[in-house]
Coordinates of C-alpha atoms in Angstrom, one line a residue:
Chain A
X1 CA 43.4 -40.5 -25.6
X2 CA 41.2 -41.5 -22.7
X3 CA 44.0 -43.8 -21.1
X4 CA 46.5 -40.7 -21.2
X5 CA 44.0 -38.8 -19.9
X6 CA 43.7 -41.4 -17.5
X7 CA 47.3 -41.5 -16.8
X8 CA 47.6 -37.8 -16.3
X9 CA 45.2 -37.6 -13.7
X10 CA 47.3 -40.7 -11.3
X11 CA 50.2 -39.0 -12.3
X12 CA 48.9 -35.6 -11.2
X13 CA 46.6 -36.9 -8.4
X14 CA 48.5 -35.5 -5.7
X15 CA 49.2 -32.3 -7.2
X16 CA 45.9 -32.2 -7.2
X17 CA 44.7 -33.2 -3.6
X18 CA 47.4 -30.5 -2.7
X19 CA 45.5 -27.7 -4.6
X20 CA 42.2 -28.7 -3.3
X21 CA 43.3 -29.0 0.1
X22 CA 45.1 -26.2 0.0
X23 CA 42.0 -24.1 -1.8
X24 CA 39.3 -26.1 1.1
X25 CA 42.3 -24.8 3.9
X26 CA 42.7 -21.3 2.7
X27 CA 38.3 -21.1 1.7
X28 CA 38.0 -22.5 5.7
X29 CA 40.0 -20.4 7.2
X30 CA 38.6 -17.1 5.5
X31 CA 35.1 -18.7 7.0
X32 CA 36.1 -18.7 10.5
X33 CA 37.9 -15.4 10.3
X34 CA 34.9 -13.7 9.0
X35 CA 33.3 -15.5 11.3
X36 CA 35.1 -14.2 14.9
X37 CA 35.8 -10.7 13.1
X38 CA 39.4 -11.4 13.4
X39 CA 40.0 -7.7 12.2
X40 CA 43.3 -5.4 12.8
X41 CA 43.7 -2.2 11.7
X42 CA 40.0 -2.3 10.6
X43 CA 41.5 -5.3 8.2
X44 CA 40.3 -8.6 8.8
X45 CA 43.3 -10.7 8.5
X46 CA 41.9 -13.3 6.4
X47 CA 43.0 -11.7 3.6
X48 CA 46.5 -12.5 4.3
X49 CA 46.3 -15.4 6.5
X50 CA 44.3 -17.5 4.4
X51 CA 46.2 -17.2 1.2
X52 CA 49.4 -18.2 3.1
X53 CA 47.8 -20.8 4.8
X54 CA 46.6 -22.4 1.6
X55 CA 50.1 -21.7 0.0
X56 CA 51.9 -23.4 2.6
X57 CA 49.5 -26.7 3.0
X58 CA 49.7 -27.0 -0.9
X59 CA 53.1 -27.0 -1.3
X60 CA 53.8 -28.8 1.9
X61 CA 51.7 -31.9 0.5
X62 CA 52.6 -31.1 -3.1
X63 CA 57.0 -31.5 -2.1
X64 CA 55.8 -34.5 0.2
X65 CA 53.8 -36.6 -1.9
X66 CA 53.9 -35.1 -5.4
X67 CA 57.8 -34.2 -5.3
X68 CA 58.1 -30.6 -6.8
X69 CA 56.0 -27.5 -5.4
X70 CA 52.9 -26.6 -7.6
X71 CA 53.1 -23.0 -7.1
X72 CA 50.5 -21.4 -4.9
X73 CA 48.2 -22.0 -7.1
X74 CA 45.5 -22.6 -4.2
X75 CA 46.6 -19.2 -3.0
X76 CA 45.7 -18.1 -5.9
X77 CA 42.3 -19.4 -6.0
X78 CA 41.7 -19.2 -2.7
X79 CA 42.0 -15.2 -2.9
X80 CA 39.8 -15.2 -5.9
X81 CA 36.6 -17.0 -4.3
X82 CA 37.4 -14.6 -1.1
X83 CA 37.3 -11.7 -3.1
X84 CA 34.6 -13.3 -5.5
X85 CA 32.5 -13.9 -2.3
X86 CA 32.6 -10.2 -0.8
X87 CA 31.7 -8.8 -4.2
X88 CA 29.3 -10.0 -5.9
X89 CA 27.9 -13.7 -3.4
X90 CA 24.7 -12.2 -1.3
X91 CA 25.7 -12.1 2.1
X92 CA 23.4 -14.7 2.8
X93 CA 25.4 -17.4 5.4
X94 CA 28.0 -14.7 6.4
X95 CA 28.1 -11.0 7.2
X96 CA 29.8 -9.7 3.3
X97 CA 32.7 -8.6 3.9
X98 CA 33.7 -6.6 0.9
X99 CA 37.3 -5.6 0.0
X100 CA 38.5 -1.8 -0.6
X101 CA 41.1 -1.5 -2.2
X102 CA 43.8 -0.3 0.4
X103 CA 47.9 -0.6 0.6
X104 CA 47.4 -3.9 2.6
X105 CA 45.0 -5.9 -0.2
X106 CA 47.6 -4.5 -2.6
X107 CA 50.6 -6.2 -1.1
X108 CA 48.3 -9.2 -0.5
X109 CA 47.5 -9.8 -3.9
X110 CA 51.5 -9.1 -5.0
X111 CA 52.4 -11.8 -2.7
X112 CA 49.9 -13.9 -3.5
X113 CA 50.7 -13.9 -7.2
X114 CA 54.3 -13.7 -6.6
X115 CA 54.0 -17.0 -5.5
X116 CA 52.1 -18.6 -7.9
X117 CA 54.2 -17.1 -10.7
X118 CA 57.6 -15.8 -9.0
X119 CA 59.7 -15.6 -12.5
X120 CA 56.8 -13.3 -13.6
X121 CA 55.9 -11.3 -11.0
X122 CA 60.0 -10.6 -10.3
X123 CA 60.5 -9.3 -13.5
X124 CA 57.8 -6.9 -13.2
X125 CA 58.8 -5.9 -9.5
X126 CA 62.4 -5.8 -10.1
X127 CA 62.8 -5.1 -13.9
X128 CA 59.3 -2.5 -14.8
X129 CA 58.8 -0.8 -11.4
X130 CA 62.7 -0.5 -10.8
X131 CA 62.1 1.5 -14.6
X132 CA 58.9 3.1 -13.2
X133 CA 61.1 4.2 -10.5
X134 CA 64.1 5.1 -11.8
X135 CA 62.1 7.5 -14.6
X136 CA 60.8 9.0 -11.5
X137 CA 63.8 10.2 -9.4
X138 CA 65.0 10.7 -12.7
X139 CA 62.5 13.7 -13.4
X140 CA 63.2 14.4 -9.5
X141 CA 67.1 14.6 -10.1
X142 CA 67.3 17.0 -13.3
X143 CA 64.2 19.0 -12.0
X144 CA 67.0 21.9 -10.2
X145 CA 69.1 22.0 -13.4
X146 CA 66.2 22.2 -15.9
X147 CA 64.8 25.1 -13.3
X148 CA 68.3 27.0 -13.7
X149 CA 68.5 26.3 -17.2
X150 CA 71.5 24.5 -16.9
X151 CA 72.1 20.8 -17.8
X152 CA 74.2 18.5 -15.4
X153 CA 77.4 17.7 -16.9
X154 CA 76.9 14.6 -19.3
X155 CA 80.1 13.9 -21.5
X156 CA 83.5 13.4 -20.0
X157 CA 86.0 16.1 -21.9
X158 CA 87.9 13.7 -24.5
X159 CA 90.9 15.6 -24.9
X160 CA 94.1 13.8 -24.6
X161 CA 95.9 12.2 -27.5
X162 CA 98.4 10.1 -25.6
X163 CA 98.1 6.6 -25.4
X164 CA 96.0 5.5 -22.5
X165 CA 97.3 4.7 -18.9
X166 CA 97.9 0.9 -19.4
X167 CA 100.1 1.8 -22.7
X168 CA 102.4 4.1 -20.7
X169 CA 102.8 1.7 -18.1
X170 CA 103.2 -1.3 -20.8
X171 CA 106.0 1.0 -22.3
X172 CA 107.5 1.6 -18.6
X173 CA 108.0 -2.0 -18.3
X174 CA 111.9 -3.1 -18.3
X175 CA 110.5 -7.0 -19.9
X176 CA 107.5 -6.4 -22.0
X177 CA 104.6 -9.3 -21.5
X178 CA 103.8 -10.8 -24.8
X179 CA 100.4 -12.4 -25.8
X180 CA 102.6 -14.9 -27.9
X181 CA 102.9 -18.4 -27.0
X182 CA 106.8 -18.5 -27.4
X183 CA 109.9 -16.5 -27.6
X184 CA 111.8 -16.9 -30.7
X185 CA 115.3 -19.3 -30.4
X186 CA 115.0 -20.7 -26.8
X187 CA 115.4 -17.6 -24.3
X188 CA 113.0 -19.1 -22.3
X189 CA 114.6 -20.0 -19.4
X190 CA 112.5 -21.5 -16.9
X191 CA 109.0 -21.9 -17.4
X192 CA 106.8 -20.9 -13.5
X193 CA 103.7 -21.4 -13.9
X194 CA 100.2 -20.2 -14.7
X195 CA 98.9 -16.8 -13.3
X196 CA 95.9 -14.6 -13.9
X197 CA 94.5 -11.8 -12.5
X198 CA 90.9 -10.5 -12.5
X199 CA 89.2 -7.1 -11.9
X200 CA 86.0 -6.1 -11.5
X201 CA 85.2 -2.9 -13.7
X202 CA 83.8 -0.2 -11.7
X203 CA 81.5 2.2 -13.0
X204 CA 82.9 5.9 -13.2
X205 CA 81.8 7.7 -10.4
X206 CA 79.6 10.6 -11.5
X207 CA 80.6 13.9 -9.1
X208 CA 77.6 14.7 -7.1
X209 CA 76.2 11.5 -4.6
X210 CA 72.5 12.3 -5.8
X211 CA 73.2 11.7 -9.5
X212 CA 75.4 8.5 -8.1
X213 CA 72.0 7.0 -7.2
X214 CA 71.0 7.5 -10.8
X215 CA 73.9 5.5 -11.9
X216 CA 72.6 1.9 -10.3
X217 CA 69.5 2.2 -12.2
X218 CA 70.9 3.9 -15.1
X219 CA 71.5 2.0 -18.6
X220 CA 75.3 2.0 -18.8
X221 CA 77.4 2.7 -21.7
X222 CA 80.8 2.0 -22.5
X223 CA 82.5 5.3 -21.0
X224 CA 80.7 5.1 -17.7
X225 CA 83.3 2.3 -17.2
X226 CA 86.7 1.9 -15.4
X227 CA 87.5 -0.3 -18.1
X228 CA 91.0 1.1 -18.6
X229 CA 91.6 0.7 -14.9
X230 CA 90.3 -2.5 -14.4
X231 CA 92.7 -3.8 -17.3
X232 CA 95.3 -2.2 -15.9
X233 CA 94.4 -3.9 -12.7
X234 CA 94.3 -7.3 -13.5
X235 CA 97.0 -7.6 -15.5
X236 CA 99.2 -5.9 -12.5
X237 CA 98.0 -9.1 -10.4
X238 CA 98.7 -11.0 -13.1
X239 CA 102.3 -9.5 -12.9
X240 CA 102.3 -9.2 -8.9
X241 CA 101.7 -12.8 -8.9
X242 CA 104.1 -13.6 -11.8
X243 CA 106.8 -11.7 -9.6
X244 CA 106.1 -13.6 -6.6
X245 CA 106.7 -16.5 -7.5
X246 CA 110.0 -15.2 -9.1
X247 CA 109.1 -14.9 -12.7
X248 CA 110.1 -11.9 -14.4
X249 CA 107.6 -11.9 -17.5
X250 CA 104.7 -13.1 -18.5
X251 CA 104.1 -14.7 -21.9
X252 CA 100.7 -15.8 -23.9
X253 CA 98.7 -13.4 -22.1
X254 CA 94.8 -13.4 -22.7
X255 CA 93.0 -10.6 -21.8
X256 CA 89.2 -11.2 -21.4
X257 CA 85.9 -9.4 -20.6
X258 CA 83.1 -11.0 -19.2
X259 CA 80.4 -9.6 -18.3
X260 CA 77.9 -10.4 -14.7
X261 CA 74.6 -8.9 -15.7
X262 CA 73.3 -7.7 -12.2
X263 CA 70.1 -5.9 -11.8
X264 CA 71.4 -2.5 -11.2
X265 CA 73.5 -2.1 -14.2
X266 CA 76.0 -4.5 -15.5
X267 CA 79.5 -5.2 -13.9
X268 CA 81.8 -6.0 -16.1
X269 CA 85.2 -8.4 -15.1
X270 CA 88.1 -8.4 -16.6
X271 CA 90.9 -11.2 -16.3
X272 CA 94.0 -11.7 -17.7
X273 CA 95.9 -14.8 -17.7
X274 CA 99.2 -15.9 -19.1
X275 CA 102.4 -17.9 -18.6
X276 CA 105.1 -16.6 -16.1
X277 CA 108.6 -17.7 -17.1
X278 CA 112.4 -16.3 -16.5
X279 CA 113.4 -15.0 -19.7
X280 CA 117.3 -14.9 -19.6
X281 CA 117.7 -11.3 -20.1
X282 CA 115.8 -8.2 -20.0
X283 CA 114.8 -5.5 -22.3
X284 CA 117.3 -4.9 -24.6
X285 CA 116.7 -8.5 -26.2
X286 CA 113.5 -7.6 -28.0
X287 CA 114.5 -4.1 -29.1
X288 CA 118.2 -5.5 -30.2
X289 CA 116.8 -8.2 -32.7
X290 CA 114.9 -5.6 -34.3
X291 CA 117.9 -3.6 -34.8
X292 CA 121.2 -5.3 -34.9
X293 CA 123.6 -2.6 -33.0
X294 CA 125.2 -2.1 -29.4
X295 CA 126.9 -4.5 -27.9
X296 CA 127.6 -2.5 -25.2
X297 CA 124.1 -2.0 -24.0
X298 CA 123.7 -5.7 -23.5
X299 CA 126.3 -5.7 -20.8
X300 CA 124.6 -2.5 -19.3
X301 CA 121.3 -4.0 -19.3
X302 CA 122.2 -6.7 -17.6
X303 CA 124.0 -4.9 -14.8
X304 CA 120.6 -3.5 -14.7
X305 CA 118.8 -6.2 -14.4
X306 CA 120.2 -8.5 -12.1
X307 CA 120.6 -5.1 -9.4
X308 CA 116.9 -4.7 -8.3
X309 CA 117.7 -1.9 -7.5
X310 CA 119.3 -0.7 -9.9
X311 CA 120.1 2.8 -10.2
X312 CA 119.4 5.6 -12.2
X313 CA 122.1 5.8 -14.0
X314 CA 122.0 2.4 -15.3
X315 CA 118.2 2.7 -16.1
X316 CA 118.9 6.0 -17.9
X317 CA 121.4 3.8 -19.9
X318 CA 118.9 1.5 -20.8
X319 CA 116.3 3.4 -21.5
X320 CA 118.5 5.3 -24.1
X321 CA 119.6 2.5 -25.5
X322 CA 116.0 1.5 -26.2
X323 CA 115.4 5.1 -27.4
X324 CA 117.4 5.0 -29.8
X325 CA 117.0 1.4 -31.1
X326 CA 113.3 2.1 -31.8
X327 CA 112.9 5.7 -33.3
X328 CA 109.2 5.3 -32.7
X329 CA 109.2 5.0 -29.2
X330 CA 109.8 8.8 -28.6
X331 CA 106.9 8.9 -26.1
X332 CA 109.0 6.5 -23.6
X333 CA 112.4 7.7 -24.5
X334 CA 111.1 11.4 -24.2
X335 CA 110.5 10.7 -20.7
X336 CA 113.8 9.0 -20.1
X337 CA 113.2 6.8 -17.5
X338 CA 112.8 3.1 -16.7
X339 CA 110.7 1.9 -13.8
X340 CA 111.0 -1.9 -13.1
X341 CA 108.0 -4.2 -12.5
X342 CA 107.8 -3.4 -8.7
X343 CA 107.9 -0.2 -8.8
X344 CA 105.0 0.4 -10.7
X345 CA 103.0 -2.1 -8.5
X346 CA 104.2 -0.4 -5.8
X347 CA 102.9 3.2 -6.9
X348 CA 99.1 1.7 -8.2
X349 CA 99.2 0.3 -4.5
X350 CA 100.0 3.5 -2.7
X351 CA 98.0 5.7 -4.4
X352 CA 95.0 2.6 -4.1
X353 CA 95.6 2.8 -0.6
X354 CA 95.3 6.9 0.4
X355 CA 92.2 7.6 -1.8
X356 CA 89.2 7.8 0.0
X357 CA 90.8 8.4 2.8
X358 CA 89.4 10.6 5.4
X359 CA 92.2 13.9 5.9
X360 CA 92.4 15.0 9.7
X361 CA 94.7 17.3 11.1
X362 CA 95.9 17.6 14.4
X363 CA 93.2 19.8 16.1
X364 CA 91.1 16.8 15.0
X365 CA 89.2 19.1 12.3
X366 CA 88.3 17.1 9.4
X367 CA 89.5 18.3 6.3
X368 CA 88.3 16.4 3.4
X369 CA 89.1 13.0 1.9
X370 CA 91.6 12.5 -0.8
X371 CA 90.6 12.4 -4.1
X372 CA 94.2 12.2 -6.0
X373 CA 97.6 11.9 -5.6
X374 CA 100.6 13.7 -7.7
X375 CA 103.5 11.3 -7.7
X376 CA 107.0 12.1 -8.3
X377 CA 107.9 9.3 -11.3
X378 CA 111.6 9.9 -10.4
X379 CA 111.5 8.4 -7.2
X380 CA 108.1 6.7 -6.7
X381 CA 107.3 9.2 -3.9
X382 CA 104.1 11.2 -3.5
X383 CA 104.5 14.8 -3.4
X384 CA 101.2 15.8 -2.4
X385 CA 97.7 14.9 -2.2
X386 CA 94.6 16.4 -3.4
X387 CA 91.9 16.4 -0.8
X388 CA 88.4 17.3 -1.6
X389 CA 86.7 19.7 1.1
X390 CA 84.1 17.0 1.4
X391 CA 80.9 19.3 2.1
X392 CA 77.5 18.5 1.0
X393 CA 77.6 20.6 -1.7
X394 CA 80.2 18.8 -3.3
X395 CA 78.6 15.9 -2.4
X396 CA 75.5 17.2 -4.6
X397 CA 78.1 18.0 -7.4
X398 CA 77.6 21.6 -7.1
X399 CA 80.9 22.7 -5.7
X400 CA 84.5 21.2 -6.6
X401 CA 86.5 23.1 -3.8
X402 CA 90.4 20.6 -3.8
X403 CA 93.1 21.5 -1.6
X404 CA 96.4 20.2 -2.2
X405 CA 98.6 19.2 1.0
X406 CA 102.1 18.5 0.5
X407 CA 103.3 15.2 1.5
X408 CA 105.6 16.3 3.8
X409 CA 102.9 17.9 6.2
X410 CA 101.4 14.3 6.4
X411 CA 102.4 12.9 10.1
X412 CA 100.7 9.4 10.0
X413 CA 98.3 7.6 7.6
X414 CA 96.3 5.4 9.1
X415 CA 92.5 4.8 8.3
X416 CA 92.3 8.3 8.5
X417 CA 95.6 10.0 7.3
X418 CA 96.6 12.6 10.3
X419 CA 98.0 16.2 9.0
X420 CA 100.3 18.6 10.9
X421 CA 98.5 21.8 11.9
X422 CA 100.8 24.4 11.3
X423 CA 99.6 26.9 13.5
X424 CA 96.8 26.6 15.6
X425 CA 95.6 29.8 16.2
X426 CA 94.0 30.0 12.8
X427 CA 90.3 28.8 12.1
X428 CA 90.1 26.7 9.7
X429 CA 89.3 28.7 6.4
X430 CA 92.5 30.8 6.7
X431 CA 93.9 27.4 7.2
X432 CA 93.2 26.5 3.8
X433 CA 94.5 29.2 2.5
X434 CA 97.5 29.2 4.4
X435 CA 98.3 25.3 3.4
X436 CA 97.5 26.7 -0.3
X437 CA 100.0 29.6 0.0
X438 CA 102.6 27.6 0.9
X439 CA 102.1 25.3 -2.3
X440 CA 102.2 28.2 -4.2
X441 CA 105.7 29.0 -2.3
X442 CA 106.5 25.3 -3.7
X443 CA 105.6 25.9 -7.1
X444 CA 107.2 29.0 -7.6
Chain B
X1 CA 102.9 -29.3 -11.3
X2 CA 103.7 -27.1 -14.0
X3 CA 100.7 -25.5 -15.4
X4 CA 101.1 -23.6 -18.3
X5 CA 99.3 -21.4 -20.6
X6 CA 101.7 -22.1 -23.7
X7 CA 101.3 -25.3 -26.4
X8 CA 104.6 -26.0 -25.5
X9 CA 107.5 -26.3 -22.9
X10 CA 110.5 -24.4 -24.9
X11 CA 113.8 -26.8 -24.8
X12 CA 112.0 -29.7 -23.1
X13 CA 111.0 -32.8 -24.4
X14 CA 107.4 -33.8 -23.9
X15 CA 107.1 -37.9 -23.4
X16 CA 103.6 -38.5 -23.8
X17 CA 100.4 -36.9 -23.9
X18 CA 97.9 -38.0 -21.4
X19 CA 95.0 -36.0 -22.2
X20 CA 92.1 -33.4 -21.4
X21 CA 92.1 -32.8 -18.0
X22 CA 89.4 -29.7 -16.9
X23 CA 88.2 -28.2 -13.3
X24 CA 85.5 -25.9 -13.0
X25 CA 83.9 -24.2 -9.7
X26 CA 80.8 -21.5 -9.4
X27 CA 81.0 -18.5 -7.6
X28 CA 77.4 -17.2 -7.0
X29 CA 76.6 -13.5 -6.8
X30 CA 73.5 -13.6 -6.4
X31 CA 71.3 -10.8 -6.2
X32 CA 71.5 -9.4 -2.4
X33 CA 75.4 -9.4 -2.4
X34 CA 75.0 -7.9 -6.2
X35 CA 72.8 -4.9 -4.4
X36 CA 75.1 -5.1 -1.4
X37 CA 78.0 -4.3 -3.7
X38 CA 75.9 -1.6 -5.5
X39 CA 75.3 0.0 -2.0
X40 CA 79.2 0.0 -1.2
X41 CA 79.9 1.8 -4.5
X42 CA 77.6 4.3 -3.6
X43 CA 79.1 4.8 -0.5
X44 CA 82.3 4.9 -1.7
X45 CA 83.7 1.7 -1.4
X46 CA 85.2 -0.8 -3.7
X47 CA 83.9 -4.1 -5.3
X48 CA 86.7 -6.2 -4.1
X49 CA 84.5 -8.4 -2.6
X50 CA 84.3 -9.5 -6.6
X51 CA 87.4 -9.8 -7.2
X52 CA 88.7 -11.9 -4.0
X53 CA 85.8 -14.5 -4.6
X54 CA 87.4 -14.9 -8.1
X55 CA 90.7 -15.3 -7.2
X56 CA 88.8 -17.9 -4.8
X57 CA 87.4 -19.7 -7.9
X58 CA 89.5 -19.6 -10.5
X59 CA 92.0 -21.5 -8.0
X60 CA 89.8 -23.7 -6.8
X61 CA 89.5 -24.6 -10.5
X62 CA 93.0 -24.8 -10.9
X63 CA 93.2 -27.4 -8.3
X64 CA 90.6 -29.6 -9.3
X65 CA 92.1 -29.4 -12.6
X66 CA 95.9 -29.9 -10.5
X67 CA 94.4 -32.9 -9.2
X68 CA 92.7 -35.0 -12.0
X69 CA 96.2 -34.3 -13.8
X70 CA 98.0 -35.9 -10.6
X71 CA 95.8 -38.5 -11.3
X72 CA 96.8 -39.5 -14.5
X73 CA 100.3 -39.7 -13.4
X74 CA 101.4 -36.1 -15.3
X75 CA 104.1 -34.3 -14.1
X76 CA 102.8 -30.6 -16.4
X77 CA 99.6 -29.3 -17.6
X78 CA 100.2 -27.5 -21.1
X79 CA 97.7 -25.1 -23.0
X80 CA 95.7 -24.3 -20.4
X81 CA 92.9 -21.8 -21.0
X82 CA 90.9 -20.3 -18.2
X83 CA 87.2 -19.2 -18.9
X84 CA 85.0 -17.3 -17.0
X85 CA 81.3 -17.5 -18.3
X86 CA 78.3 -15.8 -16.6
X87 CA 75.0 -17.8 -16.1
X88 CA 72.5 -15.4 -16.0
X89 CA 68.9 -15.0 -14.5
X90 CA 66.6 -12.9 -13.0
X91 CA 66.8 -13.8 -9.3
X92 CA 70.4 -13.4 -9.4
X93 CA 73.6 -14.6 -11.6
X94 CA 76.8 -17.4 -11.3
X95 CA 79.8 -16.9 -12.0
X96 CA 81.5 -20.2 -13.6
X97 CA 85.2 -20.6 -14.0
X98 CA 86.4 -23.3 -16.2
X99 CA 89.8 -24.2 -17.0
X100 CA 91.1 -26.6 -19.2
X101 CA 94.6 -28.2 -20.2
X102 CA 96.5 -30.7 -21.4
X103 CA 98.1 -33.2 -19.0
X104 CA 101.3 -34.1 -20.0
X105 CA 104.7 -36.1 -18.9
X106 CA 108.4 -34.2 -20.1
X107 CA 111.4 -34.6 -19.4
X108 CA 112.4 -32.7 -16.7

C-alpha cells in the first residue's frame, strides 16, 4: 500500500510541481498586483491576471514534463486563496482587498472553472443557460399574441390525402429504382457503378423571422423537418449521378437517416445509395411481367426510350399502356403523362434555383423575393412566380401579402431576377395591382 | 473498378473472392461551422455546406476503399454498403463515413 503510494507520488511528481508552481505563480503575482494597485476600471487586475498566469505555467510544465495538461487546477486554487485572503485573512501584510461581486469577478470565476473542468462547465454554458435563455425569449416571443388573445400558428394543416411528393415523382419515373439487389432473368445489362446521394434535412421554416430564432433553440419534432424533401433530394443526386455516368436506373437502393446532433437542434442527413446499371429496356418491362398483354407497347416504349427526347405522343402511349396494365395506378395514369429522369431533375433544379431570390423590376424598385413557383408539368416551364412583398411585417409573420408575376414579364434572372415594368408612370402599389389584374386576365 | 452495391454481378462469372476491403474518412462539423450553418438558415440560406463536405467524404472513402482493392489485385468491389455514423459530443460532432465491400476478380 505504502510502495503504491509511493509510486503514485514519482508518477505524479510533476503534475504536482506544475500545480504548486502554478498555485506559488498565480498567489505571487496577486501579491505584487495588490501591491502597485494595479487597478482598472476600479478592478485590480489580479483577479484575472493571476488565475491565467497560474493556468498557463501549470499546464505549460504539466504538457512539458508530465505529458498531458492537469487542468487549471492551480487556477483554481489560486482564485480561492485570493478570494479566501480578501474575505475573511486580516489585512495584516497587505491593504485587504475584498471582492464585490461585479460582471468582471463573474466572468473571472467562469473562466477560471471553465478551465479546470471544461466538459462541465460547457454543458452548463451551452446546454442550461442556452435553456435558461431560450425559456426567456420564449416568454418574450408569445408575450404579443398572448396580449391579443391569439396563439401563433402551431400545427401545419394536414389535409391532403395524395401520396407525398417523392411518390408522385417515383411514379413519374419512365424506369422505376428498385431497393432489390437483382432484376429477375438477366435484364441487367451493364452494371456502372456505385452512386449515392446525401441531403441534409432542413428544418421547416416557421413564417415570421422572430419565431425563426426560436426554432435553433427549440426541441424539434418530426414535422418541423424537410424530411420529405431531403429524401427527395438525395435520391435525385443519387439519380443525377446515376445518369451521368450513363446509367438509366438505379438498383438496391438504401435509403438511410442519420442523425448529427448539433447544439441548436438536430440536423438530420439523409443518404441514399444504390447500384446504377443499364437495364435493357424501359418501363413497360416491370408493368408487362405483371400482366402478360401488349406487344405492341413494347415496340412503342422503346421508340420512347432510346429518343431522349421523346415526344408527347409516344409518352402518352406509354403512359397508357402502363395505365391500363396496372388498374391501381389511377393516380399516374389519371394524369396521363410521363416525364423522363431529366426532366424532373431539371424542374427540382429550376425551381431550387429562383427561390429566395430577390424580385427587382426595371425602375430598380424591389419587389419581393420569390417564395414559389407554379410549373407547367406539360412542358417543364414555369408559368409564374410567387413573390412575397418582403416587408417586415411579413418578416414578423403577421402579414402574408404574395404576388404572382407571370413568367413571361421576367426579363433576366440573375442573382436578383430583373422584371419588366410595364408602365412606369404608376407608383408602385397600383403596380401590384395592375401585375395582379392582368393574372386575373390570364386565368379567366 | 466496378463498385457495386449488389451481391452479385448478373451474367458474369466471379473468379475468386479476395476479401473485405473497407475505407473510412471523418468529416468534422464541429460546433462553430454547426452555429455558422444555424445562422445561414436563419438568414435564409441553405445547408449545402453539409451536403458538399459529404459528397467530399463519402468519396474519399470510396477511394481509399478503390485503392486497398487495387491492391489486392481485384478488378470489382461487390456488396458494398456505405455508412454514415455520427460521433457525438458536446464541444462539437464528426461525421464518419465508412464503406465496406467485397473485393473481387470476374470475368469481364
Amino acid at each position: 500500500m505504502v510502495a503504491y503510494r509511493k509510486n503514485f507520488i514519482i508518477e505524479k511528481r510533476w503534475a504536482i510541481v506544475a500545480i504548486l508552481t502554478g498555485v506559488f505563480l498565480g498567489f505571487g503575482s496577486a501579491l505584487i498586483c495588490v501591491a502597485w494597485h494595479l487597478v482598472i476600471f476600479g478592478f485590480n487586475i489580479m483577479y484575472i491576471v493571476s488565475p491565467l498566469l497560474a493556468g498557463f505555467a501549470e499546464t505549460f510544465i504539466s504538457r512539458r514534463e508530465y505529458g498531458k495538461s492537469t487542468g487549471a487546477i492551480s487556477a483554481l486554487l489560486t482564485f480561492i486563496i485570493i478570494n479566501g485572503y480578501g474575505w475573511f485573512a486580516p489585512g495584516w501584510i497587505f491593504p485587504k482587498e475584498p471582492v464585490t461581486l461585479s460582471l468582471i469577478t463573474i466572468i473571472a470565476i467562469i473562466l477560471t472553472l471553465q478551465a479546470a473542468f471544461p466538459t462541465l462547465i460547457n454543458y452548463i454554458l451551452f446546454v442550461v443557460g442556452v435553456g435558461i435563455f431560450r425559456k426567456f425569449i420564449e416568454s418574450l416571443i408569445f408575450l404579443p399574441s398572448r396580449i391579443r388573445g391569439r396563439t401563433l400558428e402551431v400545427e401545419g394543416k394536414k389535409e391532403d390525402k395524395k401520396p407525398s411528393a417523392d411518390e408522385i415523382f417515383l411514379d413519374e419515373l419512365t424506369v422505376p429504382i428498385l431497393s432489390v439487389p437483382r432484376l429477375e432473368e438477366g435484364k441487367t445489362e451493364k452494371y456502372v457503378g456505385l452512386v449515392a446521394g446525401e441531403a441534409v434535412a432542413k428544418e421547416k421554416e416557421t413564417e415570421g423571422r422572430v419565431s425563426k430564432l426560436t426554432k435553433i433553440i427549440e426541441p424539434t419534432l418530426l414535422n418541423d423537418f424537410y424530411l420529405g424533401e431531403a429524401r427527395k433530394k438525395a435520391i435525385f443526386q443519387m439519380m443525377d449521378e446515376a445518369k451521368s455516368i450513363g446509367a438509366n436506373t438505379v438498383i438496391d437502393v438504401l435509403i438511410d437517416y442519420v442523425s448529427m446532433g448539433g447544439l441548436q437542434g438536430s440536423v438530420l442527413i439523409v443518404t441514399a445509395t444504390g447500384t446504377a446499371v443499364i437495364v435493357e429496356d424501359e418501363a413497360s418491362n416491370f408493368y408487362e411481367n405483371s400482366s402478360k398483354k401488349v406487344p405492341e407497347s413494347q415496340l412503342n416504349n422503346k421508340n420512347a426510350s432510346k429518343a431522349d427526347i421523346s415526344t408527347n405522343n409516344k409518352e402518352n402511349d406509354v403512359s397508357r399502356v402502363i395505365g391500363k396494365t396496372s388498374g391501381d395506378r389511377e393516380s399516374i395514369s389519371g394524369m396521363n403523362k410521363k416525364i423522363n429522369v431529366s426532366s424532373i431533375i431539371n424542374r427540382i433544379r429550376i425551381s431550387g434555383q429562383i427561390i429566395g431570390k430577390e424580385v427587382v423590376d426595371s425602375s430598380a424598385t424591389v419587389i419581393g423575393k420569390v417564395k414559389d413557383a407554379e410549373l407547367n408539368l406539360d412542358n417543364n416551364e414555369i408559368e409564374e412566380i410567387i413573390v412575397g412583398k418582403g416587408s417586415a411585417f411579413e418578416n414578423l409573420g403577421l402579414s402574408k401579402e404574395k404576388i404572382n408575376v407571370p413568367f413571361d414579364t421576367v426579363e433576366q434572372i440573375g442573382d436578383r431576377i430583373l422584371i419588366k415594368k410595364i408602365s412606369t408612370d404608376i407608383d408602385s402599389n397600383d403596380y401590384y395591382s395592375y401585375i395582379e389584374s392582368k393574372i386575373r386576365n390570364i386565368k379567366i | 473498378m466496378l463498385i457495386l452495391t449488389t451481391p452479385t454481378i448478373e451474367g458474369k462469372k466471379i473468379d475468386e473472392y479476395l476479401g473485405l476491403v473497407t475505407g473510412d474518412s471523418l468529416l468534422g462539423a464541429n460546433m462553430y461551422k454547426d452555429m455558422f450553418s444555424g445562422v445561414r438558415d436563419v438568414v435564409g440560406g441553405r445547408t449545402s455546406k453539409y451536403e458538399e463536405e459529404l459528397t467530399n467524404a463519402r468519396k474519399l472513402a470510396l477511394q481509399s476503399m478503390q485503392e486497398k482493392a487495387e491492391k489486392k489485385g481485384a478488378n470489382a468491389i461487390i456488396g458494398t454498403r456505405v455508412a454514415y455514423h455520427n460521433l457525438g459530443g458536446t464541444m462539437g460532432n464528426t461525421i464518419m463515413v465508412t464503406v465496406s465491400g467485397t473485393a473481387v476478380i470476374f470475368q469481364e
